[in-house]
mmCIF file of C-alpha atoms in Angstrom:
data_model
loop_
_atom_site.group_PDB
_atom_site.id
_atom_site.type_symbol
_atom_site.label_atom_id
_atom_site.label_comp_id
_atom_site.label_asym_id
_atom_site.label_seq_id
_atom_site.Cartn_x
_atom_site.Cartn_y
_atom_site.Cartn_z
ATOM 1 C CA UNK A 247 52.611 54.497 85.889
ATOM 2 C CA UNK A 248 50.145 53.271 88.655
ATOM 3 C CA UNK A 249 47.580 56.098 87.530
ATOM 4 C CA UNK A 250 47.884 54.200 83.958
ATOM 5 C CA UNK A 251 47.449 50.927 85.379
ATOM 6 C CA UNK A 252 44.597 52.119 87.031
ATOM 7 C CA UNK A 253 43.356 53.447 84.152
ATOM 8 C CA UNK A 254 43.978 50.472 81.729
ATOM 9 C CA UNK A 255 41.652 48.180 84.787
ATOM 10 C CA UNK A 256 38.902 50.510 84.600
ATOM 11 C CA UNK A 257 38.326 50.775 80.818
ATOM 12 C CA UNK A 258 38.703 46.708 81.061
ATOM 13 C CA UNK A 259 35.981 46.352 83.810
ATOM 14 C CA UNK A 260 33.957 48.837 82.145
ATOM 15 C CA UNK A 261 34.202 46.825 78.630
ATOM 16 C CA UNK A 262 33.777 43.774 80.091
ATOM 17 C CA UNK A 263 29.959 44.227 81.284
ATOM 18 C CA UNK A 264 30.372 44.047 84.585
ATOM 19 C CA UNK A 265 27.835 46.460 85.905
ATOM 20 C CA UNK A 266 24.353 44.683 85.855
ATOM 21 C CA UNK A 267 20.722 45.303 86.818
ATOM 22 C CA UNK A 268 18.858 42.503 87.285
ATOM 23 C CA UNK A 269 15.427 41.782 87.361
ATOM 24 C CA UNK A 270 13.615 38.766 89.221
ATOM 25 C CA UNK A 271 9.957 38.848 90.018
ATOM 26 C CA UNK A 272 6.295 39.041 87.892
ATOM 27 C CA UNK A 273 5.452 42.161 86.387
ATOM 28 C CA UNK A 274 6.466 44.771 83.521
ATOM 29 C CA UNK A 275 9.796 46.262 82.303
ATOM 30 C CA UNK A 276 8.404 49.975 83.120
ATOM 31 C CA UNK A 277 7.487 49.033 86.692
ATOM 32 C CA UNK A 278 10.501 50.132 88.876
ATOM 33 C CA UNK A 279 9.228 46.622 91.079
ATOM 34 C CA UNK A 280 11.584 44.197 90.500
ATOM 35 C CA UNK A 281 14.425 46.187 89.499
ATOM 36 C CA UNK A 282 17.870 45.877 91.745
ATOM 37 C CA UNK A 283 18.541 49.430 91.022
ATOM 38 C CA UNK A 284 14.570 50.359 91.458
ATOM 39 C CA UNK A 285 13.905 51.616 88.123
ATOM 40 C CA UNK A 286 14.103 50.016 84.772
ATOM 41 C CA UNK A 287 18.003 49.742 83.202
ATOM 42 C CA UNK A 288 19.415 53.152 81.742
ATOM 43 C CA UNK A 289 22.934 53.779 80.627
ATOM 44 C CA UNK A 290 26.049 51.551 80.314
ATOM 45 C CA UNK A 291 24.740 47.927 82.390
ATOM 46 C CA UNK A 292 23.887 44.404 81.511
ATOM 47 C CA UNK A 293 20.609 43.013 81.764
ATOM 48 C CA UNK A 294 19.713 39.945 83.398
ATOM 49 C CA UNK A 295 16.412 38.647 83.611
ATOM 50 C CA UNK A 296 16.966 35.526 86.163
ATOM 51 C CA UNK A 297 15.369 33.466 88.479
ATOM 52 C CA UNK A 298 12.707 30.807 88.027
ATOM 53 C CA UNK A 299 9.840 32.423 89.196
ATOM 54 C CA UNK A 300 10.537 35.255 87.247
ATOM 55 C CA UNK A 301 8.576 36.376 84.293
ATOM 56 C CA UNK A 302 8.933 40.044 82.555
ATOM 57 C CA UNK A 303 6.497 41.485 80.207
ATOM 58 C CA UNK A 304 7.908 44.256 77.659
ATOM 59 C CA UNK A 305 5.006 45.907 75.965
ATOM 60 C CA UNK A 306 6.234 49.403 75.769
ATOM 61 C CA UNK A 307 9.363 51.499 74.488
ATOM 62 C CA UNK A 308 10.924 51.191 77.373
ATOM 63 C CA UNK A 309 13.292 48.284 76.505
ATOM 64 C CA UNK A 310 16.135 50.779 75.616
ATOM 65 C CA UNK A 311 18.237 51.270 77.817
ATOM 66 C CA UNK A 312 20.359 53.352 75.833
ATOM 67 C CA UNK A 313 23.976 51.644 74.365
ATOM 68 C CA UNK A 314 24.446 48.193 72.903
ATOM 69 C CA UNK A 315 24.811 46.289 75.550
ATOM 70 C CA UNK A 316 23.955 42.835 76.860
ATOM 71 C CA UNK A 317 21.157 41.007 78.247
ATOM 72 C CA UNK A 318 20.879 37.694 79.693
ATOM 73 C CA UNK A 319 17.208 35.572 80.205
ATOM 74 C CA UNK A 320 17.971 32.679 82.552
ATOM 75 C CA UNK A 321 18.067 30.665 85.828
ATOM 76 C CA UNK A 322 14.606 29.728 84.861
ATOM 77 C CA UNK A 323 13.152 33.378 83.913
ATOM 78 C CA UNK A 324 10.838 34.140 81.334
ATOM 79 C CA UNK A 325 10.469 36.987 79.063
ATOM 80 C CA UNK A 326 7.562 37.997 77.345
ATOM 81 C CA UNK A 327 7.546 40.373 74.274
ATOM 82 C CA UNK A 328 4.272 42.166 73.208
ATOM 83 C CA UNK A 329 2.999 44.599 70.506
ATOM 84 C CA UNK A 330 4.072 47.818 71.700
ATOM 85 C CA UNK A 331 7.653 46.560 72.529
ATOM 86 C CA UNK A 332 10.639 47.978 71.158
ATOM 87 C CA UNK A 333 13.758 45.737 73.094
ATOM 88 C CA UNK A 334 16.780 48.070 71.234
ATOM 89 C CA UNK A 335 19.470 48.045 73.749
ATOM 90 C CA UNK A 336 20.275 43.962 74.119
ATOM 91 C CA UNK A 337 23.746 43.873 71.604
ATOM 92 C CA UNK A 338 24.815 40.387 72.754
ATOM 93 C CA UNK A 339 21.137 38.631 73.671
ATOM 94 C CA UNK A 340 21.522 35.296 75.143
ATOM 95 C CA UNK A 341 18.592 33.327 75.912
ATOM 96 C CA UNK A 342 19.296 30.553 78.383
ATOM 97 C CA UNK A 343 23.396 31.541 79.609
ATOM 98 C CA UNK A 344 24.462 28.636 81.790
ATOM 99 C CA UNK A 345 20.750 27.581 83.067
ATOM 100 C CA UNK A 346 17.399 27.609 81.393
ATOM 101 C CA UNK A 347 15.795 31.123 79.715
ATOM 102 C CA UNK A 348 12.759 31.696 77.874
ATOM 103 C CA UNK A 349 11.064 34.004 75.342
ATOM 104 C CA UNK A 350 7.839 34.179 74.160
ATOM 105 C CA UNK A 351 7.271 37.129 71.087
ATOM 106 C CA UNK A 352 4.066 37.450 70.497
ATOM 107 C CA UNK A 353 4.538 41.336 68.822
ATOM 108 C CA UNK A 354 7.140 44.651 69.151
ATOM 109 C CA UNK A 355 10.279 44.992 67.852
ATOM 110 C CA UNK A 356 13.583 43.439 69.050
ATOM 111 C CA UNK A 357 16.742 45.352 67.446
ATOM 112 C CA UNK A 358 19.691 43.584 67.776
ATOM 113 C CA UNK A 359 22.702 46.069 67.521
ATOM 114 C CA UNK A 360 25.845 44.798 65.635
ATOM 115 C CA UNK A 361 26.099 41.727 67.838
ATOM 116 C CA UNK A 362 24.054 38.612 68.420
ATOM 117 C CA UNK A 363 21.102 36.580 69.511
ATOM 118 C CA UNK A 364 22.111 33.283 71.132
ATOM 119 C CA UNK A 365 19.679 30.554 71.943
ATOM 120 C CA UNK A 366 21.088 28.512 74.308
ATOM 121 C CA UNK A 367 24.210 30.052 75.056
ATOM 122 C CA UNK A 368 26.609 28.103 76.509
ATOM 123 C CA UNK A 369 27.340 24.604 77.881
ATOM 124 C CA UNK A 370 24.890 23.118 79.777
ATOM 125 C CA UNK A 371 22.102 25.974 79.053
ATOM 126 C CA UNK A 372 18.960 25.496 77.732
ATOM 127 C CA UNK A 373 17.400 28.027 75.509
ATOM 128 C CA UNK A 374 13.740 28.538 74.003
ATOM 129 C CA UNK A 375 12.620 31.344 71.600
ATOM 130 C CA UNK A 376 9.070 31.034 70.502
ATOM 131 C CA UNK A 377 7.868 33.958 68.116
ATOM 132 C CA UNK A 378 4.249 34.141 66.650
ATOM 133 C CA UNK A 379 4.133 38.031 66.033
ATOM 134 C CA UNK A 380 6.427 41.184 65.640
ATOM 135 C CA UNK A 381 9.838 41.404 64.334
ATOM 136 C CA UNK A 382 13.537 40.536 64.825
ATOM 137 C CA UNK A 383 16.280 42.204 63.267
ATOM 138 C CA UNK A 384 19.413 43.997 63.637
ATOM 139 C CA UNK A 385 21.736 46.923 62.735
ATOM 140 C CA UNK A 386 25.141 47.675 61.922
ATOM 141 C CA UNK A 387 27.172 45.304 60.129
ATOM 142 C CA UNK A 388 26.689 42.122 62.358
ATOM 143 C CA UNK A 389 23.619 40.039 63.120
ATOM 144 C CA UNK A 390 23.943 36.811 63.945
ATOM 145 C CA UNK A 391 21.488 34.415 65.168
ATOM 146 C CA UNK A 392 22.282 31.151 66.635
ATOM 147 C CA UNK A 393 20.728 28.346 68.032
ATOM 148 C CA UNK A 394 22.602 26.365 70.583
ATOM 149 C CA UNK A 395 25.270 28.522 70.968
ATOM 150 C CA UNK A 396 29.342 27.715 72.891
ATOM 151 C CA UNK A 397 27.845 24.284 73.151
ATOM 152 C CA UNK A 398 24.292 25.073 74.725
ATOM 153 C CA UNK A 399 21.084 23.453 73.601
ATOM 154 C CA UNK A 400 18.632 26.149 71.655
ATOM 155 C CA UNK A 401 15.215 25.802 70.405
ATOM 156 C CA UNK A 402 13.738 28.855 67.895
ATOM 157 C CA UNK A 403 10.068 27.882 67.292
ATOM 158 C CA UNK A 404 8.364 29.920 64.093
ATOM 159 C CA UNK A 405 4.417 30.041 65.065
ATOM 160 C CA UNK A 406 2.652 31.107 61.537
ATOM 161 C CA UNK A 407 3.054 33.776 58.884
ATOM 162 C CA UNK A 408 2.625 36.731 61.180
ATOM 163 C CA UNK A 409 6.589 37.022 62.473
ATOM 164 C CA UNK A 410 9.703 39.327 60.977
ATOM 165 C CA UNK A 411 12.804 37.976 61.113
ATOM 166 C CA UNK A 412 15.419 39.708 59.205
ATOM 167 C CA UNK A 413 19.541 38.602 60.383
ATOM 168 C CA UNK A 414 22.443 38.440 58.919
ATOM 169 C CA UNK A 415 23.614 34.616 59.530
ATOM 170 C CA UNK A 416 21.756 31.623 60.948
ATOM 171 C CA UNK A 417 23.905 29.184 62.826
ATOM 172 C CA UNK A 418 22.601 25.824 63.855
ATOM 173 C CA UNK A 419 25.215 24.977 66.495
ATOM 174 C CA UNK A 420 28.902 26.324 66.778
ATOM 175 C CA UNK A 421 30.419 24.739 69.057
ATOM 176 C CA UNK A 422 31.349 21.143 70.134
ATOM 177 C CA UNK A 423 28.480 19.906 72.224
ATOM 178 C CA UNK A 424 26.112 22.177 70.769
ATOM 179 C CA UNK A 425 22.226 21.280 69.732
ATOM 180 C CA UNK A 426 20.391 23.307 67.938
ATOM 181 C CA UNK A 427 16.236 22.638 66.771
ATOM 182 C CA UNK A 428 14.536 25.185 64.270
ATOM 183 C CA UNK A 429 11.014 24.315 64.444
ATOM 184 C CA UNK A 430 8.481 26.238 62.126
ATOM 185 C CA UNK A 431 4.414 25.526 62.921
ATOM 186 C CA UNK A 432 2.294 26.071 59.523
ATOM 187 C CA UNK A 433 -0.873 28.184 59.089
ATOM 188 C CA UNK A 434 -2.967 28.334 56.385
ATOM 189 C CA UNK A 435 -0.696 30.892 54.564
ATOM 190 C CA UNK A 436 2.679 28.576 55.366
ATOM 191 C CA UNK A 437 4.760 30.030 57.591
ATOM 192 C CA UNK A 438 7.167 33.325 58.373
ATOM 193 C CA UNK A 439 10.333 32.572 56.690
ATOM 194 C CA UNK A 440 14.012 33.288 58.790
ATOM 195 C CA UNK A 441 15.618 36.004 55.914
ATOM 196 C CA UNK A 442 19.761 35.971 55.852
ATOM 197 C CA UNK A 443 21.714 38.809 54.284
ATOM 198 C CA UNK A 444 24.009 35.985 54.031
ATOM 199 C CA UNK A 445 24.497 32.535 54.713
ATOM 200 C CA UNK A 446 22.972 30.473 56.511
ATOM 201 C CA UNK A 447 25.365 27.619 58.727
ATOM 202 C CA UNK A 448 24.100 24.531 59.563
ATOM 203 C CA UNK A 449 25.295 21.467 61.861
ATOM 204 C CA UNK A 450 28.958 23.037 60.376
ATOM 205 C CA UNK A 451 31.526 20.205 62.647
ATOM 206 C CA UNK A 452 29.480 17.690 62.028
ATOM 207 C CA UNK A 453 28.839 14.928 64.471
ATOM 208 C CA UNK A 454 30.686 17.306 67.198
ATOM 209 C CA UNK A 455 27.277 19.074 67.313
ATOM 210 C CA UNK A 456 23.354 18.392 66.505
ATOM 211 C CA UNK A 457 21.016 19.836 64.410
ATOM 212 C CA UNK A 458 17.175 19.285 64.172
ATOM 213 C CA UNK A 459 14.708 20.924 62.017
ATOM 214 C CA UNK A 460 10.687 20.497 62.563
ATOM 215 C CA UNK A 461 8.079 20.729 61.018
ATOM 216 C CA UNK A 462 4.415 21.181 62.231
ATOM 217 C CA UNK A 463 0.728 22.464 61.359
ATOM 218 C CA UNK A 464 -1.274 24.400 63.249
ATOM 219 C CA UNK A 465 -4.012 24.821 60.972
ATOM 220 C CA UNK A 466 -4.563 23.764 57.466
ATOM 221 C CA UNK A 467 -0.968 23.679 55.519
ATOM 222 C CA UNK A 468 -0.888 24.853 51.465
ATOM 223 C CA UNK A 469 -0.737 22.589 48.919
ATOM 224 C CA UNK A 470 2.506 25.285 47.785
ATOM 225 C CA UNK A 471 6.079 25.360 47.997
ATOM 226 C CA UNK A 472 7.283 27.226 51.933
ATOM 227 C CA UNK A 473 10.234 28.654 52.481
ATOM 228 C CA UNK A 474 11.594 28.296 55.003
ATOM 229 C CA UNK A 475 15.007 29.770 55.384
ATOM 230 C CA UNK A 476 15.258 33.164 52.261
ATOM 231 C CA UNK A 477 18.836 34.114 51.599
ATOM 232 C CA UNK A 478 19.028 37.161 50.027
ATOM 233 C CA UNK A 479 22.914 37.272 49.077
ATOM 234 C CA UNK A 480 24.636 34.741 46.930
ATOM 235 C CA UNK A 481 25.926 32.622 49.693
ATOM 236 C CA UNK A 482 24.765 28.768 49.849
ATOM 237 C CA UNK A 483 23.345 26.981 52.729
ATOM 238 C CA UNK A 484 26.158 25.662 54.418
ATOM 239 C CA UNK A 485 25.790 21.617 55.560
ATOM 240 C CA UNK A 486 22.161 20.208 56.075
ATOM 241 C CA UNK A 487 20.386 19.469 59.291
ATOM 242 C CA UNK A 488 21.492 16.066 61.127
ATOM 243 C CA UNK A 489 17.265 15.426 60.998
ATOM 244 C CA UNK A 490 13.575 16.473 59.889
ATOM 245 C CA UNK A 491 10.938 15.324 61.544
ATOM 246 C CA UNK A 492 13.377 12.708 63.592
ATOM 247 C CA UNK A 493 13.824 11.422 60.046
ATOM 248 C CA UNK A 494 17.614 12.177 57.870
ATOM 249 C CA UNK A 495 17.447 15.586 56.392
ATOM 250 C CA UNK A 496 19.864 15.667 53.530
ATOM 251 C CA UNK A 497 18.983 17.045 50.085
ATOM 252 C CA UNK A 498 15.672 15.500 48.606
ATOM 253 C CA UNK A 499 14.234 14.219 52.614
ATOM 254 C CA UNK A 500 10.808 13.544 52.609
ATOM 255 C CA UNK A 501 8.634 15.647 55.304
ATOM 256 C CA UNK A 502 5.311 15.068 56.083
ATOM 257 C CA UNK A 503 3.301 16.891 57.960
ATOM 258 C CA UNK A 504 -0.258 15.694 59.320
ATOM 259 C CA UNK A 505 -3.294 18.025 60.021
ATOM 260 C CA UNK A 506 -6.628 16.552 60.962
ATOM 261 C CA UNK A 507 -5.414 13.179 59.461
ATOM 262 C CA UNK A 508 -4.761 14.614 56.430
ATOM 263 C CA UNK A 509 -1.240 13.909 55.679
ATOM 264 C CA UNK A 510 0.678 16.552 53.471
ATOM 265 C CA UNK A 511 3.879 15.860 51.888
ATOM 266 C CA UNK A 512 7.106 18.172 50.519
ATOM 267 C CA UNK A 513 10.316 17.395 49.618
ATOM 268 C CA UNK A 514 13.338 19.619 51.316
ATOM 269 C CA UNK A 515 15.205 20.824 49.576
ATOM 270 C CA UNK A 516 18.515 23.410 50.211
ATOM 271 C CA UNK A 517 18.699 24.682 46.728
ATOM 272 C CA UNK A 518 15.131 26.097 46.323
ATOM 273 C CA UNK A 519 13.964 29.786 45.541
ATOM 274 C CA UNK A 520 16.928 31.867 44.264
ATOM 275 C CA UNK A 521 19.155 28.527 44.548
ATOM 276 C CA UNK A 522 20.245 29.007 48.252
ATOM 277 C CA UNK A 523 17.283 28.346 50.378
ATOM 278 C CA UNK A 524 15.684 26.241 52.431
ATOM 279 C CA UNK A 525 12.306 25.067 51.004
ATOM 280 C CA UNK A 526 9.740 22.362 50.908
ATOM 281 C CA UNK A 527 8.372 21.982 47.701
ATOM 282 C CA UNK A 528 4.814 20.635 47.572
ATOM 283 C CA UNK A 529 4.342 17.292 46.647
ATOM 284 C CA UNK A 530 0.997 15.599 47.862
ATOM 285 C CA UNK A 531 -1.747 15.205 50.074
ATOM 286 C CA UNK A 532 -3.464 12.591 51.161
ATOM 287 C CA UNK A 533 -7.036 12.367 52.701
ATOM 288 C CA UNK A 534 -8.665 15.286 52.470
ATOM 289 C CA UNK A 535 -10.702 17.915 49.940
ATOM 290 C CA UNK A 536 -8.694 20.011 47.077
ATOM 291 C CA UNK A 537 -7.621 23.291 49.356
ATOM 292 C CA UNK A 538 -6.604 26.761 48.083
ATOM 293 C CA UNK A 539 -3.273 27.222 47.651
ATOM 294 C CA UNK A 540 -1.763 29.610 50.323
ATOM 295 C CA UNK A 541 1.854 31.366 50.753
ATOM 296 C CA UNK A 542 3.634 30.312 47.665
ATOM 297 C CA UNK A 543 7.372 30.405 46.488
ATOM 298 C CA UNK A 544 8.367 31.810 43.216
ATOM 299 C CA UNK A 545 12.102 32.753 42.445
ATOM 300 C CA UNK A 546 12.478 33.222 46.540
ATOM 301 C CA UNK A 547 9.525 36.010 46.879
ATOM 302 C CA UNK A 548 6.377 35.518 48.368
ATOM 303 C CA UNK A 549 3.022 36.187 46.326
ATOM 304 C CA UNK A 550 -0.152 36.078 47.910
ATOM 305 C CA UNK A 551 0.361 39.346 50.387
ATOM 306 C CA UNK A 552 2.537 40.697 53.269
ATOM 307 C CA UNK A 553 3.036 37.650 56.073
ATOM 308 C CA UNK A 554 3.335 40.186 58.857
ATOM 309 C CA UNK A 555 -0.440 40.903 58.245
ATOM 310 C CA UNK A 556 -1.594 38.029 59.920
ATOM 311 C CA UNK A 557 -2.966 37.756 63.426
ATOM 312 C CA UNK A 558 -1.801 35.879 66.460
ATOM 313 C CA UNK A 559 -2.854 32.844 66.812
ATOM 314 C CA UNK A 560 -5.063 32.035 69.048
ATOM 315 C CA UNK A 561 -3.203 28.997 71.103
ATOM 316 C CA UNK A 562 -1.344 31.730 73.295
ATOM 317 C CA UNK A 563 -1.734 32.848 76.713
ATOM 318 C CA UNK A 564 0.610 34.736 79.048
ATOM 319 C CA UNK A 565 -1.007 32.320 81.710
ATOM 320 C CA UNK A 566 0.904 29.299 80.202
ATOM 321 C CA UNK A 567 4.656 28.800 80.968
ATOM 322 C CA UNK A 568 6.892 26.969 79.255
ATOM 323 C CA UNK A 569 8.268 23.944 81.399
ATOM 324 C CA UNK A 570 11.913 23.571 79.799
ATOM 325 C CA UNK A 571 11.338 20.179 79.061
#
């Protein structure tokens, strides 16, 4: 009976991620420096990147560490992602878990495995994921990610047409307390769309939680429809975003987005594409020369080319930290 016991308490504390490696320091993921165990994760641990002087560079296969496991980004840590990359062992990825985490994606591949990316994971966390290049996805038959997660405040910011990201579900706050801001910066070719094998949740209890979507230019935006959000499946978008722009979101919103005080206006709309997705539809512009139409939206495919094609934009540099504010 007491080996049992004994037994039963081990597979618990093995299940329950207790063994860690952390890393806290400058430097990169294959450099044993900075490692508690002195050597980059292998085998059965969690992953926690922590500390606020503490920023990781992945730029090299090394990110898998060999089971679906966890990983944690906070107490102020950064993590930066760069072509070369392939993160594949982070199952449950929470960005920001109880104190402020960052991640800046610039190329590589994150995989998450049948579990989830949280931005913002849990109350009183703060949570930034900025992606201009590369790809997020998942495998096996969950992939959820969610921004502001167990009442924590995300931010996912879309830089251009050069990201990947293919998940399951997109949920914009799940929890009491929760806030949760999808931002999306426009090149000239509109911008990487998030694609859902199924639905995407939005601001679901309401005024319990808060939802933000915005909307910005970093160079000239189309005078085209953008999607923004692509469901592939049959499922609607479930509730609207509490704002755009600071402005009410619901079916039909305005957005307008200014570029070298040209002023370019769309109407949002949750029933574009297919029927279920998010997209502005091109309205006007105001101020400035006829432009060539760039990424456009027919029937929820893109013409005009493959968006991962694009190049980084140029506003990035590992030098510059994000502040958390």
């Amino acid at each position: 009976m007491k080996r049992m016991c004994l037994l039963i308490g081990l597979v618990c504390f093995l299940s329950s991620g207790v063994f860690a490696v952390d890393y806290t320091g400058v430097g990169n993921w294959a450099d044993p420096n900075g490692w508690s165990d002195g050597a980059p994760p292998t085998g059965a641990v969690e992953v926690k990147v922590r500390g606020e002087d503490t920023v990781l560079t992945l730029n090299t296969s090394t990110g898998d560490w060999g089971e679906a496991q966890r990983m944690r980004v906070y107490e102020g840590a950064t993590l930066i992602i760069e072509e070369g990359a392939e993160l594949l062992g982070a199952g449950w990825t929470r960005i920001g878990a109880g104190s402020p985490g960052y991640v800046i994606q610039t190329g590589g591949l994150v995989q998450i495995p049948s579990e989830r990316l949280s931005i913002g994971d849990s109350d009183g966390s703060d949570g930034h994921y900025t992606v201009s290049g590369g790809t997020i996805t998942y495998t096996g038959d969950r992939g959820d990610l969610t921004v502001g997660a167990r009442g924590g405040q995300g931010i996912l910011t879309i830089v251009g047409s050069a990201p990947v990201i293919l998940m399951e579900e997109l949920i914009v706050g799940d929890r009491a307390g929760a806030s949760g801001t999808v931002e999306f910066q426009i090149d000239a070719a509109g911008v990487s769309p998030i694609v859902l094998s199924n639905v995407a949740t939005v601001d679901e209890l309401g005024d319990e939680t808060t939802s933000a979507l915005l909307v910005n230019a970093i160079d000239t935006p189309p005078m085209a429809d953008i999607l923004l959000v692509d469901i592939t499946s049959d499922a609607n978008v479930a509730n609207v975003f509490d704002t755009v722009n600071g402005n009410p979101a619901a079916e039909g919103a305005l957005v307008q987005v200014n570029f070298e005080e040209t002023i370019y206006s769309y109407t949002l709309t949750y029933i574009g594409g297919t029927g279920n997705d998010i997209v502005l539809v091109f309205d006007s512009v105001e101020g400035s020369e006829p432009v060539q139409a760039g990424l456009a939206v027919t029937n929820g495919t893109f013409d005009g080319g493959d968006p991962a094609s694009a190049d980084v934009p140029d506003w990035y540099d590992v030098d510059v930290m994000p502040t958390g504010e």
